[in-house]
Structure formats: C-alpha cells, structure tokens
Amino acid sequence: MKPALTGETLDSISARLAERGEPAFRAGQILDWVYKKRARSWEEMTNLPKALRGWLEETFTLMPAALVLTRQSVDVTDKLLLELSDRSLIETVIIRVPQDGVGLDHSRKTICISTQVGCAMACAFCASGLAGLKRDLTAGEIVAQLLQVCYLEDARTPRARAELASFDNIVVMGMGEPLANYEELIRALTIVNADWGLGFGARRITISTSGIVPKILRLADEPLGFRLAVSLHGATDEVRGKIMPVNRAYPLAKLVPAVKAFSERHGRMVTLEFILIEGVNDGLDQARALRDIALDVHAHVNLIPYNAVEGLPWNRPTLERQEAFARILEQARLSVTLRREKGHDIDAACGQLRLKTERDRPEAA
Ligand code: SAH
C-alpha cells in the first residue's frame, strides 16, 4: 500500500526527490500544494513537471482519509466521519465557540482529532474502548483529519483559504490514547506545526492522556511545547481504579508527580479533566481530593458532565450536584470550568458516531 503524502516531512520528501535527481526546491513546492493551496488532485500541481506528478501519484496517496459523512448539530459542533483505506472509520470534531457580535463564520474553532481506531485503555465509561484497539493511526492519517477540516472550512468561507489553518486550537481528545501511539503522534504534530506544513503553533495543541506516566515524562522533553491535559476522573486510587484500568500500572502516587514535572518543565498550566458520573465520582469527598491535587500541580480543572453512552449504565449528575462539586474547587480559587457538553445530539462524544455507523454496517471488519 502507498504511504500517505500527509505523513511525509520536508526532509523525508527531499531525500526521496534527491534520489531521483530532482532539484531541492521541488519538495517545498509539493508541500505548498498540499498545505497552503490545498490541492485535492495531482493534476492541480501545475508548476510540477508532468513526469514528477506521475511519480508522486505512483508513490504516494494524496489523501488517506475520505470524508463519508458530516453531521451538524443544533448547537455549534460539526462531526466528520472519515474512512481510511482499510475501511476503518475515525471521527474528527469541529467545536465552534461563537464570539460576541460576530457570525458563526468568525467563531473560534477547536478541532478534536483521533489517534487510534478504537482504544486499548478500556475505561469503563467510554464508548471508544468498548471494542478494544483495532490499530494505531499513521501520522499521515492524523494530519489528514486536519486537512479535511481545512477543505470543509475553505468551502464554507473562501476568504479563509490559502496560507491559513482555519481553526484556532487542536485537541487530541478524539478516539484513542494518543500517548500509546507516541511516534506517529509526534511526527504528525511536527508536520502540523512546521511552517512548510500547516504552520500551527504547538501551544495551541493540547494532548489529552488517560495517564501513561513514562510517556508524559517523555512528552515533557519534546522540543515543541505542546499542552497537556490529563483525564483524572477519580481523585483517589479507589475511585479511579474502578473506572480506569490504567490506574493499576500508574496510580496517583506516580501520575501526580509526573503531571507536576510536566507543568514545571513548561511553566504552563496543565488541565485536569474530570467527567462527573452520578454516584461514581461526584461526591464532595472526591471534589476535595481533586482540589488538593489541582492545587498541588497548579492545574486548571475541566469538569465535564458525563455523556450517556448507549449500552453503558452511567449517567450525569443533576445540575445542582455538578455545581456543588464545582463550588468546592472555586472556593480554593482554582481555575475551573464546568463544561456544558456540546454535540450531544450528534453523538459527538468519544466514539459514539463511529460505534453506531459500525453497527449499521455489519459487513465491516
Ligand atoms: N485517551 C485520551 C483522549 C481521548 S478521550 C484520554 O483519556 O484523555 C477524551 C476525553 O473524553 C477523556 O477525558 C475521556 O475520559 C472523556 N470521555 C470518554 N467518554 C466520555 C463520555 N461518555 N462523556 C464525557 N467524556 C467522556
């Protein structure tokens, strides 16, 4: 199978071209077509010699993820369902946050990308892990999700086209555990960040992990300063261990110091994510324990009311209970957001759209 052009770096393409005796500037031209001009076919690359275009076509896939479905919710979330060459399905979500006084076209956009097909972490509450891990995504498939979003946005607002990534933030919070696919993730984000790629600032990219401690420490040493979010979901080993198997290998006594080391290394706040599940982790004792951890690591806390998943017994607590939980953190002067879940109606949460589509498509592997 042909590798994806979207997984190649300036260096890797330059090396291939040098083997063929092509002039060095061709690599930049090719990448310009992909990331700045958003070419959708080889024929569009008109400043390349025909023979070179022919070789590119034989050697690479231009776009390894095909858009099969877009769903727009009643609020401001769009969901892209993408099909890969092995028919695997992945999801990419566009979350729009409207700014005061301007239209939806000018809203801030956060793109949520996936890093694996399925997930091996087996968190008890999550749809993505229900069927286990199918495979890691390649760097090219990770980058392709963002290009597909660019195509969509370019078509909507032609003025945004060319030279610009048409979104404000990237969160690696879609399907999969990003730090379990470390090499391809970093390669992809390096391409996204490079000025010959999407030119997107590392500080506007947040990687969310269920808490793989050695990889958090490795991420802290990366030259590009990505932001870190950690899915805590339990503020004691007793509660966290019940819902997140990863807590057995990396209990809080290991996780918390790693998160602290990351934040000290970068001089920037990390985010602790805490989904609120009724009767599981929404007690005020958990709020107090979470408060102590957040104060210790100087973290921002993101409280997320649980999104019900078909076939799983969990629910979100009442608004009153959510607010009581948040109040404990606010009283300690922590930075807290209680997220009003977006995209509920389009199954935007974590693997739900893919799950339904896989079910309706029984012939798929
Ligand atoms: N594996 C990574 C990133 C993907 S999950 C991680 O664990 O952080 C992104 C976030 O969505 C995680 O915080 C995850 O715990 C949360 N999540 C999973 N299922 C959810 C649900 N049904 N409702 C709300 N949040 C959910």
mmCIF file of C-alpha atoms and ligand atoms in Angstrom:
data_model
loop_
_atom_site.group_PDB
_atom_site.id
_atom_site.type_symbol
_atom_site.label_atom_id
_atom_site.label_comp_id
_atom_site.label_asym_id
_atom_site.label_seq_id
_atom_site.Cartn_x
_atom_site.Cartn_y
_atom_site.Cartn_z
ATOM 1 C CA MET A 1 0.000 0.000 0.000
ATOM 2 C CA LYS A 2 1.189 3.505 -0.843
ATOM 3 C CA PRO A 3 2.207 5.714 2.074
ATOM 4 C CA ALA A 4 0.314 8.981 2.572
ATOM 5 C CA LEU A 5 1.955 12.191 1.443
ATOM 6 C CA THR A 6 0.480 13.792 4.579
ATOM 7 C CA GLY A 7 2.812 11.649 6.705
ATOM 8 C CA GLU A 8 5.970 12.931 4.981
ATOM 9 C CA THR A 9 8.217 15.694 6.276
ATOM 10 C CA LEU A 10 10.214 18.232 4.271
ATOM 11 C CA ASP A 11 13.302 16.124 4.974
ATOM 12 C CA SER A 12 11.755 12.805 4.003
ATOM 13 C CA ILE A 13 10.364 14.144 0.719
ATOM 14 C CA SER A 14 13.601 15.963 -0.049
ATOM 15 C CA ALA A 15 15.532 12.715 0.400
ATOM 16 C CA ARG A 16 13.205 10.851 -1.989
ATOM 17 C CA LEU A 17 13.461 13.625 -4.559
ATOM 18 C CA ALA A 18 17.252 13.775 -4.291
ATOM 19 C CA GLU A 19 17.379 10.049 -5.132
ATOM 20 C CA ARG A 20 15.537 10.878 -8.328
ATOM 21 C CA GLY A 21 17.838 13.780 -9.126
ATOM 22 C CA GLU A 22 15.104 16.400 -8.734
ATOM 23 C CA PRO A 23 16.102 19.932 -7.704
ATOM 24 C CA ALA A 24 15.783 20.603 -3.976
ATOM 25 C CA PHE A 25 13.098 23.289 -4.307
ATOM 26 C CA ARG A 26 10.550 20.749 -5.551
ATOM 27 C CA ALA A 27 9.909 19.431 -2.027
ATOM 28 C CA GLY A 28 8.759 22.879 -0.893
ATOM 29 C CA GLN A 29 6.547 23.246 -3.951
ATOM 30 C CA ILE A 30 4.856 19.911 -3.304
ATOM 31 C CA LEU A 31 4.192 20.705 0.352
ATOM 32 C CA ASP A 32 2.906 24.126 -0.629
ATOM 33 C CA TRP A 33 0.306 22.459 -2.847
ATOM 34 C CA VAL A 34 -0.770 20.155 -0.038
ATOM 35 C CA TYR A 35 -0.895 22.520 2.941
ATOM 36 C CA LYS A 36 -1.226 26.056 1.580
ATOM 37 C CA LYS A 37 -3.036 25.653 -1.716
ATOM 38 C CA ARG A 38 -4.950 22.591 -0.504
ATOM 39 C CA ALA A 39 -4.691 20.722 -3.788
ATOM 40 C CA ARG A 40 -7.119 17.821 -3.983
ATOM 41 C CA SER A 41 -5.540 16.136 -7.004
ATOM 42 C CA TRP A 42 -2.089 15.717 -8.534
ATOM 43 C CA GLU A 43 -3.217 17.421 -11.754
ATOM 44 C CA GLU A 44 -3.724 20.672 -9.859
ATOM 45 C CA MET A 45 0.001 20.872 -9.093
ATOM 46 C CA THR A 46 0.642 22.739 -12.287
ATOM 47 C CA ASN A 47 4.135 24.036 -11.544
ATOM 48 C CA LEU A 48 5.487 20.474 -11.252
ATOM 49 C CA PRO A 49 6.727 18.650 -14.347
ATOM 50 C CA LYS A 50 4.310 16.024 -15.583
ATOM 51 C CA ALA A 51 6.788 13.189 -15.001
ATOM 52 C CA LEU A 52 7.221 14.225 -11.390
ATOM 53 C CA ARG A 53 3.465 14.339 -10.894
ATOM 54 C CA GLY A 54 3.257 10.842 -12.350
ATOM 55 C CA TRP A 55 5.905 9.589 -9.945
ATOM 56 C CA LEU A 56 4.152 11.207 -6.979
ATOM 57 C CA GLU A 57 0.903 9.535 -7.945
ATOM 58 C CA GLU A 58 2.579 6.125 -8.197
ATOM 59 C CA THR A 59 4.407 6.602 -4.914
ATOM 60 C CA PHE A 60 2.003 8.340 -2.519
ATOM 61 C CA THR A 61 -1.644 8.616 -1.595
ATOM 62 C CA LEU A 62 -2.557 12.310 -1.563
ATOM 63 C CA MET A 63 -5.367 11.980 0.981
ATOM 64 C CA PRO A 64 -5.556 8.789 3.096
ATOM 65 C CA ALA A 65 -8.885 9.607 4.776
ATOM 66 C CA ALA A 66 -12.092 10.044 2.768
ATOM 67 C CA LEU A 67 -14.956 12.103 4.109
ATOM 68 C CA VAL A 68 -18.017 9.858 4.292
ATOM 69 C CA LEU A 69 -20.354 11.866 6.476
ATOM 70 C CA THR A 70 -20.658 15.288 8.048
ATOM 71 C CA ARG A 71 -23.170 15.932 10.762
ATOM 72 C CA GLN A 72 -24.016 19.337 12.055
ATOM 73 C CA SER A 73 -25.664 19.536 15.437
ATOM 74 C CA VAL A 74 -28.271 22.031 16.600
ATOM 75 C CA ASP A 75 -25.567 23.800 18.562
ATOM 76 C CA VAL A 76 -22.196 24.581 17.118
ATOM 77 C CA THR A 77 -20.487 21.234 16.784
ATOM 78 C CA ASP A 78 -19.756 19.503 13.489
ATOM 79 C CA LYS A 79 -18.648 15.961 13.197
ATOM 80 C CA LEU A 80 -16.681 14.424 10.347
ATOM 81 C CA LEU A 81 -16.736 10.680 9.851
ATOM 82 C CA LEU A 82 -13.718 9.604 7.812
ATOM 83 C CA GLU A 83 -12.992 6.294 6.151
ATOM 84 C CA LEU A 84 -9.427 5.008 5.862
ATOM 85 C CA SER A 85 -8.026 2.760 3.169
ATOM 86 C CA ASP A 86 -8.753 -0.396 5.198
ATOM 87 C CA ARG A 87 -12.368 0.808 5.670
ATOM 88 C CA SER A 88 -11.729 1.708 9.313
ATOM 89 C CA LEU A 89 -13.791 4.663 10.487
ATOM 90 C CA ILE A 90 -12.485 7.561 12.530
ATOM 91 C CA GLU A 91 -14.006 10.759 13.832
ATOM 92 C CA THR A 92 -12.930 14.353 13.802
ATOM 93 C CA VAL A 93 -14.981 17.026 15.538
ATOM 94 C CA ILE A 94 -15.182 20.781 14.959
ATOM 95 C CA ILE A 95 -16.291 22.649 18.072
ATOM 96 C CA ARG A 96 -17.288 26.268 17.425
ATOM 97 C CA VAL A 97 -17.363 28.822 20.170
ATOM 98 C CA PRO A 98 -19.204 31.886 18.848
ATOM 99 C CA GLN A 99 -17.675 35.240 19.695
ATOM 100 C CA ASP A 100 -19.905 38.112 20.786
ATOM 101 C CA GLY A 101 -21.387 40.133 17.967
ATOM 102 C CA VAL A 102 -19.956 38.209 15.002
ATOM 103 C CA GLY A 103 -21.438 35.457 12.865
ATOM 104 C CA LEU A 104 -20.773 31.741 13.155
ATOM 105 C CA ASP A 105 -18.159 32.001 10.393
ATOM 106 C CA HIS A 106 -15.990 34.009 12.736
ATOM 107 C CA SER A 107 -16.406 31.798 15.773
ATOM 108 C CA ARG A 108 -13.356 30.274 17.418
ATOM 109 C CA LYS A 109 -12.869 26.744 16.267
ATOM 110 C CA THR A 110 -11.330 23.855 18.150
ATOM 111 C CA ILE A 111 -10.637 20.669 16.233
ATOM 112 C CA CYS A 112 -10.713 17.365 18.082
ATOM 113 C CA ILE A 113 -8.685 14.625 16.385
ATOM 114 C CA SER A 114 -8.329 10.853 16.834
ATOM 115 C CA THR A 115 -5.083 8.913 17.112
ATOM 116 C CA GLN A 116 -6.220 5.277 17.047
ATOM 117 C CA VAL A 117 -9.018 3.142 15.661
ATOM 118 C CA GLY A 118 -10.649 2.013 18.885
ATOM 119 C CA CYS A 119 -8.666 2.114 22.112
ATOM 120 C CA ALA A 120 -6.960 -0.376 24.424
ATOM 121 C CA MET A 121 -7.320 1.604 27.658
ATOM 122 C CA ALA A 122 -10.728 0.085 28.486
ATOM 123 C CA CYS A 123 -12.034 2.967 30.622
ATOM 124 C CA ALA A 124 -15.353 1.682 31.945
ATOM 125 C CA PHE A 125 -17.386 4.740 30.869
ATOM 126 C CA CYS A 126 -16.032 5.328 27.358
ATOM 127 C CA ALA A 127 -17.541 4.263 24.020
ATOM 128 C CA SER A 128 -14.197 4.294 22.191
ATOM 129 C CA GLY A 129 -12.791 1.395 24.154
ATOM 130 C CA LEU A 130 -15.825 -0.877 24.034
ATOM 131 C CA ALA A 131 -14.477 -2.978 21.173
ATOM 132 C CA GLY A 132 -10.813 -2.652 22.115
ATOM 133 C CA LEU A 133 -8.000 -1.408 19.901
ATOM 134 C CA LYS A 134 -8.135 -2.111 16.184
ATOM 135 C CA ARG A 135 -4.963 -0.283 15.189
ATOM 136 C CA ASP A 136 -2.858 2.849 15.556
ATOM 137 C CA LEU A 137 -3.349 5.660 13.067
ATOM 138 C CA THR A 138 -0.369 6.623 10.942
ATOM 139 C CA ALA A 139 0.996 10.167 11.086
ATOM 140 C CA GLY A 140 -0.466 10.716 7.609
ATOM 141 C CA GLU A 141 -3.932 9.731 8.813
ATOM 142 C CA ILE A 142 -3.682 12.026 11.821
ATOM 143 C CA VAL A 143 -2.636 15.009 9.674
ATOM 144 C CA ALA A 144 -5.317 14.145 7.090
ATOM 145 C CA GLN A 145 -8.061 14.795 9.652
ATOM 146 C CA LEU A 146 -6.959 18.412 9.939
ATOM 147 C CA LEU A 147 -6.671 18.834 6.177
ATOM 148 C CA GLN A 148 -10.212 17.506 5.777
ATOM 149 C CA VAL A 149 -11.369 20.167 8.220
ATOM 150 C CA CYS A 150 -9.489 22.787 6.160
ATOM 151 C CA TYR A 151 -11.223 21.593 2.964
ATOM 152 C CA LEU A 152 -14.595 21.916 4.661
ATOM 153 C CA GLU A 153 -13.868 25.349 6.078
ATOM 154 C CA ASP A 154 -12.353 26.558 2.783
ATOM 155 C CA ALA A 155 -15.584 25.661 1.020
ATOM 156 C CA ARG A 156 -17.634 27.498 3.618
ATOM 157 C CA THR A 157 -15.604 30.663 3.836
ATOM 158 C CA PRO A 158 -13.440 31.041 0.731
ATOM 159 C CA ARG A 159 -11.669 34.015 2.272
ATOM 160 C CA ALA A 160 -10.122 31.745 4.888
ATOM 161 C CA ARG A 161 -8.460 29.756 2.126
ATOM 162 C CA ALA A 162 -4.759 29.655 1.383
ATOM 163 C CA GLU A 163 -1.893 30.098 3.775
ATOM 164 C CA LEU A 164 -4.088 29.681 6.845
ATOM 165 C CA ALA A 165 -5.185 26.855 9.036
ATOM 166 C CA SER A 166 -8.821 27.776 9.501
ATOM 167 C CA PHE A 167 -9.074 26.914 13.179
ATOM 168 C CA ASP A 168 -7.752 28.175 16.495
ATOM 169 C CA ASN A 169 -6.990 25.139 18.641
ATOM 170 C CA ILE A 170 -6.337 21.447 18.236
ATOM 171 C CA VAL A 171 -7.201 18.997 20.981
ATOM 172 C CA VAL A 172 -6.019 15.407 20.729
ATOM 173 C CA MET A 173 -9.092 14.096 22.544
ATOM 174 C CA GLY A 174 -10.845 12.012 19.927
ATOM 175 C CA MET A 175 -10.738 8.266 19.682
ATOM 176 C CA GLY A 176 -7.704 6.501 21.103
ATOM 177 C CA GLU A 177 -4.936 7.058 23.626
ATOM 178 C CA PRO A 178 -2.507 9.468 21.934
ATOM 179 C CA LEU A 179 0.470 8.591 24.102
ATOM 180 C CA ALA A 180 0.057 4.898 23.218
ATOM 181 C CA ASN A 181 0.764 5.901 19.593
ATOM 182 C CA TYR A 182 3.610 8.198 20.527
ATOM 183 C CA GLU A 183 5.903 8.160 17.475
ATOM 184 C CA GLU A 184 3.181 8.718 14.891
ATOM 185 C CA LEU A 185 1.530 11.367 17.072
ATOM 186 C CA ILE A 186 4.708 13.422 17.396
ATOM 187 C CA ARG A 187 5.523 13.026 13.712
ATOM 188 C CA ALA A 188 2.012 14.226 12.820
ATOM 189 C CA LEU A 189 2.121 17.204 15.164
ATOM 190 C CA THR A 190 5.577 18.128 13.892
ATOM 191 C CA ILE A 191 4.101 18.281 10.374
ATOM 192 C CA VAL A 192 1.111 20.279 11.636
ATOM 193 C CA ASN A 193 3.447 22.702 13.387
ATOM 194 C CA ALA A 194 6.074 23.149 10.645
ATOM 195 C CA ASP A 195 5.973 26.301 8.551
ATOM 196 C CA TRP A 196 6.070 24.089 5.438
ATOM 197 C CA GLY A 197 3.058 22.220 6.892
ATOM 198 C CA LEU A 198 0.000 23.803 8.478
ATOM 199 C CA GLY A 199 2.173 26.254 10.421
ATOM 200 C CA PHE A 200 0.108 25.683 13.532
ATOM 201 C CA GLY A 201 1.551 26.754 16.915
ATOM 202 C CA ALA A 202 2.417 23.964 19.367
ATOM 203 C CA ARG A 203 0.960 26.000 22.228
ATOM 204 C CA ARG A 204 -2.440 25.782 20.618
ATOM 205 C CA ILE A 205 -2.248 21.983 20.571
ATOM 206 C CA THR A 206 -3.417 20.052 23.647
ATOM 207 C CA ILE A 207 -2.685 16.355 24.052
ATOM 208 C CA SER A 208 -5.050 14.517 26.370
ATOM 209 C CA THR A 209 -3.974 11.295 28.059
ATOM 210 C CA SER A 210 -5.524 8.743 30.375
ATOM 211 C CA GLY A 211 -2.250 8.883 32.294
ATOM 212 C CA ILE A 212 0.619 6.857 30.815
ATOM 213 C CA VAL A 213 3.317 8.157 33.145
ATOM 214 C CA PRO A 214 6.558 7.374 31.241
ATOM 215 C CA LYS A 215 5.113 8.945 28.089
ATOM 216 C CA ILE A 216 4.051 12.085 29.977
ATOM 217 C CA LEU A 217 7.653 12.449 31.121
ATOM 218 C CA ARG A 218 8.890 11.878 27.591
ATOM 219 C CA LEU A 219 6.439 14.452 26.238
ATOM 220 C CA ALA A 220 7.803 16.976 28.729
ATOM 221 C CA ASP A 221 11.164 16.675 26.955
ATOM 222 C CA GLU A 222 9.858 17.250 23.422
ATOM 223 C CA PRO A 223 11.296 20.367 21.786
ATOM 224 C CA LEU A 224 7.815 21.508 20.735
ATOM 225 C CA GLY A 225 5.883 22.716 23.781
ATOM 226 C CA PHE A 226 2.521 21.022 23.458
ATOM 227 C CA ARG A 227 -0.081 21.496 26.153
ATOM 228 C CA LEU A 228 -1.095 18.578 28.356
ATOM 229 C CA ALA A 229 -4.489 17.503 29.639
ATOM 230 C CA VAL A 230 -4.891 14.508 31.918
ATOM 231 C CA SER A 231 -8.093 12.502 32.259
ATOM 232 C CA LEU A 232 -8.279 12.076 36.012
ATOM 233 C CA HIS A 233 -11.933 11.144 36.582
ATOM 234 C CA GLY A 234 -11.165 9.871 40.059
ATOM 235 C CA ALA A 235 -9.271 11.776 42.747
ATOM 236 C CA THR A 236 -8.433 8.709 44.842
ATOM 237 C CA ASP A 237 -6.999 5.377 43.691
ATOM 238 C CA GLU A 238 -10.101 3.656 44.998
ATOM 239 C CA VAL A 239 -12.456 5.567 42.701
ATOM 240 C CA ARG A 240 -10.082 5.981 39.743
ATOM 241 C CA GLY A 241 -9.046 2.320 39.866
ATOM 242 C CA LYS A 242 -12.662 1.226 39.495
ATOM 243 C CA ILE A 243 -13.220 3.068 36.236
ATOM 244 C CA MET A 244 -9.754 3.356 34.672
ATOM 245 C CA PRO A 245 -7.626 0.180 34.429
ATOM 246 C CA VAL A 246 -4.549 2.344 33.635
ATOM 247 C CA ASN A 247 -4.594 3.369 37.293
ATOM 248 C CA ARG A 248 -3.235 -0.063 38.242
ATOM 249 C CA ALA A 249 0.034 0.488 36.398
ATOM 250 C CA TYR A 250 0.164 4.220 37.130
ATOM 251 C CA PRO A 251 -1.636 5.060 40.372
ATOM 252 C CA LEU A 252 -1.989 8.653 41.566
ATOM 253 C CA ALA A 253 1.268 8.494 43.528
ATOM 254 C CA LYS A 254 3.045 8.126 40.173
ATOM 255 C CA LEU A 255 0.722 10.153 37.972
ATOM 256 C CA VAL A 256 0.504 13.320 40.050
ATOM 257 C CA PRO A 257 4.293 13.873 40.304
ATOM 258 C CA ALA A 258 4.631 13.276 36.527
ATOM 259 C CA VAL A 259 1.972 15.888 35.784
ATOM 260 C CA LYS A 260 3.684 18.259 38.173
ATOM 261 C CA ALA A 261 7.034 17.673 36.484
ATOM 262 C CA PHE A 262 5.468 18.430 33.101
ATOM 263 C CA SER A 263 3.936 21.673 34.284
ATOM 264 C CA GLU A 264 7.139 22.807 35.990
ATOM 265 C CA ARG A 265 9.170 21.963 32.929
ATOM 266 C CA HIS A 266 6.930 24.076 30.712
ATOM 267 C CA GLY A 267 5.999 26.795 33.162
ATOM 268 C CA ARG A 268 2.462 26.416 31.940
ATOM 269 C CA MET A 269 -0.740 25.141 33.471
ATOM 270 C CA VAL A 270 -1.887 21.654 32.670
ATOM 271 C CA THR A 271 -5.543 20.723 32.602
ATOM 272 C CA LEU A 272 -7.108 18.038 34.740
ATOM 273 C CA GLU A 273 -10.238 16.652 33.131
ATOM 274 C CA PHE A 274 -12.847 15.209 35.422
ATOM 275 C CA ILE A 275 -16.042 13.768 33.998
ATOM 276 C CA LEU A 276 -18.853 13.783 36.536
ATOM 277 C CA ILE A 277 -20.641 10.429 36.716
ATOM 278 C CA GLU A 278 -23.599 10.102 39.008
ATOM 279 C CA GLY A 279 -22.922 8.016 42.091
ATOM 280 C CA VAL A 280 -19.419 7.088 40.915
ATOM 281 C CA ASN A 281 -17.145 10.113 41.342
ATOM 282 C CA ASP A 282 -19.456 13.063 42.003
ATOM 283 C CA GLY A 283 -19.289 13.095 45.824
ATOM 284 C CA LEU A 284 -17.921 16.111 47.682
ATOM 285 C CA ASP A 285 -15.122 13.972 49.134
ATOM 286 C CA GLN A 286 -13.918 13.485 45.550
ATOM 287 C CA ALA A 287 -14.226 17.233 44.964
ATOM 288 C CA ARG A 288 -11.998 17.896 47.979
ATOM 289 C CA ALA A 289 -9.407 15.324 46.906
ATOM 290 C CA LEU A 290 -9.434 16.763 43.375
ATOM 291 C CA ARG A 291 -8.997 20.236 44.820
ATOM 292 C CA ASP A 292 -5.884 19.128 46.696
ATOM 293 C CA ILE A 293 -4.344 17.524 43.601
ATOM 294 C CA ALA A 294 -5.111 20.560 41.425
ATOM 295 C CA LEU A 295 -3.578 22.919 43.986
ATOM 296 C CA ASP A 296 -0.511 20.688 44.192
ATOM 297 C CA VAL A 297 0.140 20.599 40.439
ATOM 298 C CA HIS A 298 -1.222 24.115 39.684
ATOM 299 C CA ALA A 299 -3.748 22.741 37.244
ATOM 300 C CA HIS A 300 -6.804 24.132 35.585
ATOM 301 C CA VAL A 301 -9.791 21.833 36.200
ATOM 302 C CA ASN A 302 -12.239 20.986 33.461
ATOM 303 C CA LEU A 303 -15.415 19.395 34.822
ATOM 304 C CA ILE A 304 -17.368 17.530 32.152
ATOM 305 C CA PRO A 305 -20.884 16.232 32.843
ATOM 306 C CA TYR A 306 -20.886 12.637 31.615
ATOM 307 C CA ASN A 307 -22.352 11.975 28.185
ATOM 308 C CA ALA A 308 -24.531 8.891 28.374
ATOM 309 C CA VAL A 309 -23.339 6.031 26.131
ATOM 310 C CA GLU A 310 -25.835 3.533 24.773
ATOM 311 C CA GLY A 311 -25.327 0.191 26.462
ATOM 312 C CA LEU A 312 -23.469 1.615 29.471
ATOM 313 C CA PRO A 313 -25.188 2.140 32.816
ATOM 314 C CA TRP A 314 -23.724 5.559 33.661
ATOM 315 C CA ASN A 315 -25.424 8.962 33.876
ATOM 316 C CA ARG A 316 -24.559 12.564 34.582
ATOM 317 C CA PRO A 317 -25.417 14.008 37.994
ATOM 318 C CA THR A 318 -28.053 16.735 38.378
ATOM 319 C CA LEU A 319 -27.004 20.299 37.633
ATOM 320 C CA GLU A 320 -27.252 21.042 41.348
ATOM 321 C CA ARG A 321 -24.779 18.325 42.177
ATOM 322 C CA GLN A 322 -22.438 19.404 39.390
ATOM 323 C CA GLU A 323 -22.458 22.936 40.740
ATOM 324 C CA ALA A 324 -21.883 21.857 44.326
ATOM 325 C CA PHE A 325 -18.865 19.908 43.128
ATOM 326 C CA ALA A 326 -17.537 22.893 41.194
ATOM 327 C CA ARG A 327 -18.050 25.203 44.167
ATOM 328 C CA ILE A 328 -15.550 23.248 46.297
ATOM 329 C CA LEU A 329 -12.882 23.908 43.672
ATOM 330 C CA GLU A 330 -13.848 27.530 43.129
ATOM 331 C CA GLN A 331 -13.665 28.217 46.842
ATOM 332 C CA ALA A 332 -9.992 27.222 46.692
ATOM 333 C CA ARG A 333 -9.544 29.893 43.959
ATOM 334 C CA LEU A 334 -8.767 27.243 41.365
ATOM 335 C CA SER A 335 -9.440 27.916 37.722
ATOM 336 C CA VAL A 336 -12.458 25.717 36.964
ATOM 337 C CA THR A 337 -14.773 25.270 34.015
ATOM 338 C CA LEU A 338 -17.957 23.265 34.195
ATOM 339 C CA ARG A 339 -18.430 22.300 30.585
ATOM 340 C CA ARG A 340 -21.836 22.421 29.018
ATOM 341 C CA GLU A 341 -21.499 19.449 26.744
ATOM 342 C CA LYS A 342 -21.645 20.244 23.043
ATOM 343 C CA GLY A 343 -22.714 17.957 20.270
ATOM 344 C CA HIS A 344 -24.840 15.692 22.445
ATOM 345 C CA ASP A 345 -27.393 15.303 19.663
ATOM 346 C CA ILE A 346 -24.880 14.182 17.015
ATOM 347 C CA ASP A 347 -23.097 11.606 19.154
ATOM 348 C CA ALA A 348 -20.065 13.854 19.178
ATOM 349 C CA ALA A 349 -18.765 12.352 22.362
ATOM 350 C CA CYS A 350 -15.945 9.939 22.094
ATOM 351 C CA GLY A 351 -16.554 7.262 19.548
ATOM 352 C CA GLN A 352 -20.312 7.291 19.575
ATOM 353 C CA LEU A 353 -20.930 8.119 15.928
ATOM 354 C CA ARG A 354 -18.389 5.557 14.788
ATOM 355 C CA LEU A 355 -19.956 2.983 17.071
ATOM 356 C CA LYS A 356 -23.385 3.493 15.523
ATOM 357 C CA THR A 357 -22.077 3.524 11.973
ATOM 358 C CA GLU A 358 -20.060 0.330 12.521
ATOM 359 C CA ARG A 359 -23.219 -1.282 13.875
ATOM 360 C CA ASP A 360 -25.250 -0.267 10.839
ATOM 361 C CA ARG A 361 -22.524 -1.687 8.600
ATOM 362 C CA PRO A 362 -22.147 -5.284 9.765
ATOM 363 C CA GLU A 363 -20.005 -6.371 6.808
ATOM 364 C CA ALA A 364 -17.142 -4.200 8.044
ATOM 365 C CA ALA A 365 -14.324 -5.878 9.912
HETATM 366 N N1 SAH B 1 -7.409 8.731 25.661
HETATM 367 C C1 SAH B 1 -7.290 10.144 25.907
HETATM 368 C C2 SAH B 1 -8.014 11.040 24.913
HETATM 369 C C3 SAH B 1 -9.346 10.590 24.364
HETATM 370 S S1 SAH B 1 -10.784 10.661 25.407
HETATM 371 C C4 SAH B 1 -7.729 10.458 27.301
HETATM 372 O O1 SAH B 1 -8.148 9.561 28.010
HETATM 373 O O2 SAH B 1 -7.610 11.607 27.721
HETATM 374 C C5 SAH B 1 -11.122 12.370 25.619
HETATM 375 C C6 SAH B 1 -11.846 12.675 26.922
HETATM 376 O O3 SAH B 1 -13.229 12.294 26.859
HETATM 377 C C7 SAH B 1 -11.270 11.939 28.099
HETATM 378 O O4 SAH B 1 -11.182 12.788 29.206
HETATM 379 C C8 SAH B 1 -12.310 10.859 28.313
HETATM 380 O O5 SAH B 1 -12.241 10.331 29.595
HETATM 381 C C9 SAH B 1 -13.583 11.602 28.035
HETATM 382 N N2 SAH B 1 -14.758 10.779 27.846
HETATM 383 C C10 SAH B 1 -14.830 9.495 27.418
HETATM 384 N N3 SAH B 1 -16.113 9.077 27.365
HETATM 385 C C11 SAH B 1 -16.872 10.110 27.769
HETATM 386 C C12 SAH B 1 -18.271 10.301 27.924
HETATM 387 N N4 SAH B 1 -19.129 9.349 27.631
HETATM 388 N N5 SAH B 1 -18.695 11.513 28.364
HETATM 389 C C13 SAH B 1 -17.826 12.500 28.623
HETATM 390 N N6 SAH B 1 -16.499 12.389 28.489
HETATM 391 C C14 SAH B 1 -16.019 11.204 28.072
#
